[in-house]
mmCIF file of C-alpha atoms in Angstrom:
data_model
loop_
_atom_site.group_PDB
_atom_site.id
_atom_site.type_symbol
_atom_site.label_atom_id
_atom_site.label_comp_id
_atom_site.label_asym_id
_atom_site.label_seq_id
_atom_site.Cartn_x
_atom_site.Cartn_y
_atom_site.Cartn_z
ATOM 1 C CA UNK E 211 262.180 101.644 58.141
ATOM 2 C CA UNK E 212 265.928 101.512 57.819
ATOM 3 C CA UNK E 213 266.253 104.691 59.867
ATOM 4 C CA UNK E 214 264.485 103.020 62.761
ATOM 5 C CA UNK E 215 266.506 99.888 62.479
ATOM 6 C CA UNK E 216 269.510 101.663 62.436
ATOM 7 C CA UNK E 217 269.034 103.386 65.731
ATOM 8 C CA UNK E 218 267.393 100.496 67.515
ATOM 9 C CA UNK E 219 267.197 97.171 65.276
ATOM 10 C CA UNK E 220 268.885 94.953 67.720
ATOM 11 C CA UNK E 221 267.012 96.158 70.984
ATOM 12 C CA UNK E 222 264.655 93.740 72.555
ATOM 13 C CA UNK E 223 261.169 95.390 72.932
ATOM 14 C CA UNK E 224 257.668 94.541 74.043
ATOM 15 C CA UNK E 225 254.494 94.587 72.056
ATOM 16 C CA UNK E 226 250.835 93.481 71.474
ATOM 17 C CA UNK E 227 250.787 90.499 69.811
ATOM 18 C CA UNK E 228 248.104 87.168 69.025
ATOM 19 C CA UNK E 229 245.292 89.979 68.964
ATOM 20 C CA UNK E 230 243.535 88.194 66.049
ATOM 21 C CA UNK E 231 242.943 85.129 68.517
ATOM 22 C CA UNK E 232 241.032 87.212 71.211
ATOM 23 C CA UNK E 233 237.900 89.416 70.276
ATOM 24 C CA UNK E 234 238.632 91.405 73.247
ATOM 25 C CA UNK E 235 242.152 91.932 72.688
ATOM 26 C CA UNK E 236 241.968 95.536 74.118
ATOM 27 C CA UNK E 237 240.452 94.493 77.464
ATOM 28 C CA UNK E 238 243.035 91.602 77.545
ATOM 29 C CA UNK E 239 245.952 93.569 76.613
ATOM 30 C CA UNK E 240 247.759 92.386 79.492
ATOM 31 C CA UNK E 241 247.481 88.559 78.145
ATOM 32 C CA UNK E 242 248.770 89.577 74.766
ATOM 33 C CA UNK E 243 252.710 90.875 75.574
ATOM 34 C CA UNK E 244 255.316 89.488 73.808
ATOM 35 C CA UNK E 245 258.993 90.401 73.100
ATOM 36 C CA UNK E 246 261.120 90.440 70.076
ATOM 37 C CA UNK E 247 264.206 92.129 68.393
ATOM 38 C CA UNK E 248 262.732 95.770 67.181
ATOM 39 C CA UNK E 249 264.213 95.107 63.673
ATOM 40 C CA UNK E 250 261.864 92.097 63.556
ATOM 41 C CA UNK E 251 258.550 94.036 64.673
ATOM 42 C CA UNK E 252 259.373 96.654 62.468
ATOM 43 C CA UNK E 253 259.579 93.838 59.522
ATOM 44 C CA UNK E 254 256.416 92.639 60.554
ATOM 45 C CA UNK E 255 254.286 96.045 60.601
ATOM 46 C CA UNK E 256 255.549 96.757 57.153
ATOM 47 C CA UNK E 257 254.947 93.381 55.643
ATOM 48 C CA UNK E 258 251.286 94.126 55.087
ATOM 49 C CA UNK E 259 247.492 94.450 56.571
ATOM 50 C CA UNK E 260 247.447 93.072 60.318
ATOM 51 C CA UNK E 261 245.625 93.686 63.482
ATOM 52 C CA UNK E 262 247.529 90.946 65.004
ATOM 53 C CA UNK E 263 250.777 92.895 66.276
ATOM 54 C CA UNK E 264 250.665 96.431 67.517
ATOM 55 C CA UNK E 265 253.200 98.611 69.910
ATOM 56 C CA UNK E 266 251.029 100.584 72.029
ATOM 57 C CA UNK E 267 251.381 103.102 75.040
ATOM 58 C CA UNK E 268 250.786 99.925 77.573
ATOM 59 C CA UNK E 269 254.298 98.639 76.185
ATOM 60 C CA UNK E 270 256.211 101.978 76.902
ATOM 61 C CA UNK E 271 257.467 101.173 80.325
ATOM 62 C CA UNK E 272 259.068 98.174 79.055
ATOM 63 C CA UNK E 273 260.246 99.675 76.023
ATOM 64 C CA UNK E 274 261.510 103.287 77.417
ATOM 65 C CA UNK E 275 265.110 102.434 77.722
ATOM 66 C CA UNK E 276 265.258 100.334 74.621
ATOM 67 C CA UNK E 277 263.718 102.843 72.229
ATOM 68 C CA UNK E 278 265.197 106.225 74.111
ATOM 69 C CA UNK E 279 267.322 106.887 70.860
ATOM 70 C CA UNK E 280 264.050 107.516 68.734
ATOM 71 C CA UNK E 281 263.161 110.292 71.523
ATOM 72 C CA UNK E 282 265.854 112.482 70.263
ATOM 73 C CA UNK E 283 264.528 115.347 68.548
ATOM 74 C CA UNK E 284 260.835 114.699 69.404
ATOM 75 C CA UNK E 285 258.679 117.630 69.466
ATOM 76 C CA UNK E 286 258.218 119.890 72.342
ATOM 77 C CA UNK E 287 255.108 121.969 73.396
ATOM 78 C CA UNK E 288 256.340 124.223 75.816
ATOM 79 C CA UNK E 289 253.931 125.491 78.594
ATOM 80 C CA UNK E 290 251.731 122.777 77.373
ATOM 81 C CA UNK E 291 253.469 119.643 78.191
ATOM 82 C CA UNK E 292 256.201 118.957 80.530
ATOM 83 C CA UNK E 293 259.316 118.750 78.645
ATOM 84 C CA UNK E 294 261.121 116.210 81.036
ATOM 85 C CA UNK E 295 258.408 113.554 80.081
ATOM 86 C CA UNK E 296 258.596 111.251 77.031
ATOM 87 C CA UNK E 297 255.425 110.661 74.981
ATOM 88 C CA UNK E 298 254.126 106.972 74.661
ATOM 89 C CA UNK E 299 254.913 105.273 71.137
ATOM 90 C CA UNK E 300 252.257 103.456 69.095
ATOM 91 C CA UNK E 301 253.507 101.932 66.259
ATOM 92 C CA UNK E 302 250.942 99.882 64.235
ATOM 93 C CA UNK E 303 250.609 98.109 60.777
ATOM 94 C CA UNK E 304 247.863 98.819 58.192
ATOM 95 C CA UNK E 305 244.430 97.865 59.162
ATOM 96 C CA UNK E 306 245.437 97.746 62.924
ATOM 97 C CA UNK E 307 242.472 98.985 65.118
ATOM 98 C CA UNK E 308 242.005 100.392 68.646
ATOM 99 C CA UNK E 309 238.315 99.731 69.357
ATOM 100 C CA UNK E 310 235.803 101.990 70.766
ATOM 101 C CA UNK E 311 236.539 103.198 74.048
ATOM 102 C CA UNK E 312 237.287 106.425 76.243
ATOM 103 C CA UNK E 313 240.313 107.333 78.402
ATOM 104 C CA UNK E 314 240.422 108.476 82.005
ATOM 105 C CA UNK E 315 242.713 111.352 81.204
ATOM 106 C CA UNK E 316 243.477 114.154 78.324
ATOM 107 C CA UNK E 317 245.723 113.108 75.745
ATOM 108 C CA UNK E 318 247.469 114.879 72.891
ATOM 109 C CA UNK E 319 248.062 112.733 69.907
ATOM 110 C CA UNK E 320 251.155 113.995 67.496
ATOM 111 C CA UNK E 321 251.129 111.758 64.170
ATOM 112 C CA UNK E 322 254.366 111.222 62.852
ATOM 113 C CA UNK E 323 254.155 108.783 60.397
ATOM 114 C CA UNK E 324 251.279 107.511 57.948
ATOM 115 C CA UNK E 325 247.512 108.287 58.284
ATOM 116 C CA UNK E 326 244.827 107.042 60.860
ATOM 117 C CA UNK E 327 240.988 107.473 60.826
ATOM 118 C CA UNK E 328 239.473 108.683 64.267
ATOM 119 C CA UNK E 329 235.871 108.272 65.009
ATOM 120 C CA UNK E 330 234.854 110.255 68.207
ATOM 121 C CA UNK E 331 231.696 110.562 70.194
ATOM 122 C CA UNK E 332 231.242 113.334 72.864
ATOM 123 C CA UNK E 333 231.035 112.364 76.435
ATOM 124 C CA UNK E 334 227.383 114.059 76.695
ATOM 125 C CA UNK E 335 226.281 110.660 74.467
ATOM 126 C CA UNK E 336 227.940 108.386 76.701
ATOM 127 C CA UNK E 337 224.449 107.087 77.366
ATOM 128 C CA UNK E 338 224.056 105.885 74.120
ATOM 129 C CA UNK E 339 227.605 103.914 73.864
ATOM 130 C CA UNK E 340 226.456 100.870 75.663
ATOM 131 C CA UNK E 341 229.498 100.885 78.125
ATOM 132 C CA UNK E 342 230.401 97.147 78.250
ATOM 133 C CA UNK E 343 233.614 96.533 80.720
ATOM 134 C CA UNK E 344 235.082 99.651 82.511
ATOM 135 C CA UNK E 345 235.997 102.211 79.634
ATOM 136 C CA UNK E 346 235.243 100.009 76.617
ATOM 137 C CA UNK E 347 232.146 99.852 74.686
ATOM 138 C CA UNK E 348 231.293 96.805 71.979
ATOM 139 C CA UNK E 349 229.811 99.414 69.531
ATOM 140 C CA UNK E 350 231.877 99.259 66.130
ATOM 141 C CA UNK E 351 231.771 103.128 65.200
ATOM 142 C CA UNK E 352 232.919 102.030 61.870
ATOM 143 C CA UNK E 353 229.888 100.138 61.134
ATOM 144 C CA UNK E 354 227.214 100.754 63.661
ATOM 145 C CA UNK E 355 224.827 97.923 64.260
ATOM 146 C CA UNK E 356 221.464 99.906 65.055
ATOM 147 C CA UNK E 357 219.341 96.892 65.784
ATOM 148 C CA UNK E 358 221.769 95.596 68.613
ATOM 149 C CA UNK E 359 222.309 98.915 69.752
ATOM 150 C CA UNK E 360 219.225 101.346 69.110
ATOM 151 C CA UNK E 361 220.450 104.166 71.319
ATOM 152 C CA UNK E 362 223.346 104.833 69.034
ATOM 153 C CA UNK E 363 221.212 106.277 66.478
ATOM 154 C CA UNK E 364 221.179 109.492 68.739
ATOM 155 C CA UNK E 365 225.082 109.816 69.076
ATOM 156 C CA UNK E 366 226.717 112.246 67.114
ATOM 157 C CA UNK E 367 229.699 110.418 65.705
ATOM 158 C CA UNK E 368 232.504 112.547 64.359
ATOM 159 C CA UNK E 369 235.129 111.272 61.624
ATOM 160 C CA UNK E 370 238.544 112.762 60.689
ATOM 161 C CA UNK E 371 241.721 111.700 59.373
ATOM 162 C CA UNK E 372 245.261 112.364 60.699
ATOM 163 C CA UNK E 373 248.189 112.495 58.927
ATOM 164 C CA UNK E 374 252.180 113.311 59.664
ATOM 165 C CA UNK E 375 252.201 116.561 61.543
ATOM 166 C CA UNK E 376 248.847 116.475 62.719
ATOM 167 C CA UNK E 377 248.049 116.892 66.369
ATOM 168 C CA UNK E 378 244.888 116.000 67.860
ATOM 169 C CA UNK E 379 243.670 116.682 71.557
ATOM 170 C CA UNK E 380 241.323 114.293 73.104
ATOM 171 C CA UNK E 381 239.677 115.379 76.270
ATOM 172 C CA UNK E 382 239.123 113.103 79.068
ATOM 173 C CA UNK E 383 235.658 111.091 78.401
ATOM 174 C CA UNK E 384 235.419 111.190 74.659
ATOM 175 C CA UNK E 385 234.713 107.970 73.295
ATOM 176 C CA UNK E 386 236.911 106.947 70.026
ATOM 177 C CA UNK E 387 237.880 104.290 67.709
ATOM 178 C CA UNK E 388 241.147 104.355 65.615
ATOM 179 C CA UNK E 389 241.977 102.477 62.542
ATOM 180 C CA UNK E 390 245.469 102.607 61.008
ATOM 181 C CA UNK E 391 245.159 103.687 57.129
ATOM 182 C CA UNK E 392 248.951 103.393 56.724
ATOM 183 C CA UNK E 393 251.891 102.015 58.495
ATOM 184 C CA UNK E 394 251.778 104.429 61.335
ATOM 185 C CA UNK E 395 253.723 105.977 64.278
ATOM 186 C CA UNK E 396 251.872 108.151 66.515
ATOM 187 C CA UNK E 397 253.122 109.812 69.828
ATOM 188 C CA UNK E 398 250.761 110.524 73.015
ATOM 189 C CA UNK E 399 251.328 113.093 75.568
ATOM 190 C CA UNK E 400 249.500 113.114 78.814
ATOM 191 C CA UNK E 401 252.097 114.956 81.134
ATOM 192 C CA UNK E 402 250.362 118.161 80.837
ATOM 193 C CA UNK E 403 252.017 121.319 82.486
ATOM 194 C CA UNK E 404 249.832 122.509 85.816
ATOM 195 C CA UNK E 405 247.349 119.781 85.532
ATOM 196 C CA UNK E 406 246.424 116.542 87.419
ATOM 197 C CA UNK E 407 245.584 114.569 84.593
ATOM 198 C CA UNK E 408 244.066 111.526 86.218
ATOM 199 C CA UNK E 409 240.454 111.004 86.421
ATOM 200 C CA UNK E 410 240.494 107.407 87.526
ATOM 201 C CA UNK E 411 239.495 107.862 90.886
ATOM 202 C CA UNK E 412 236.399 109.884 89.929
ATOM 203 C CA UNK E 413 235.360 107.168 87.474
ATOM 204 C CA UNK E 414 232.592 105.212 88.149
#
């Protein structure tokens, strides 16, 4: 924490906040943007379990300049990720949750700090995931409700844990649910070399 504060403490950053009051906080992420000094955010994240506050990829454009000192020395993946592009930062307290969804691009996650539990369902089982709004599902993969979602019984759920130094490649279309087990910083890379990594127009 002290290193982060030394690097960027006074900088004003954008985060997701007030999530506890909204069961659809991820769908409504645009309604939960808040600004605060980075030092205040770091202290809040480290103060204990919470799902109310989270810095996510959706905040990165607003934070790119403010948090640029943190990008010094981030890992490069020659031939895989465009070295001219910066990764997105995900910074979360214990118990923060990214609910079940799939993405419309391929993602490489690099866990820098803390541990996360990731639950995955392959795209060939999408018909069992009860797609709700766009790329989101109301299925909670941590405690499946088979009475409400009976088709889920036929889905393969893969559970894994990532910690500092681990990398996880999430191919487009893979459903995933993420829980922060320890105060966590994750980098996500999407700008792959030689790949048009955007399947939004093909999504129905």
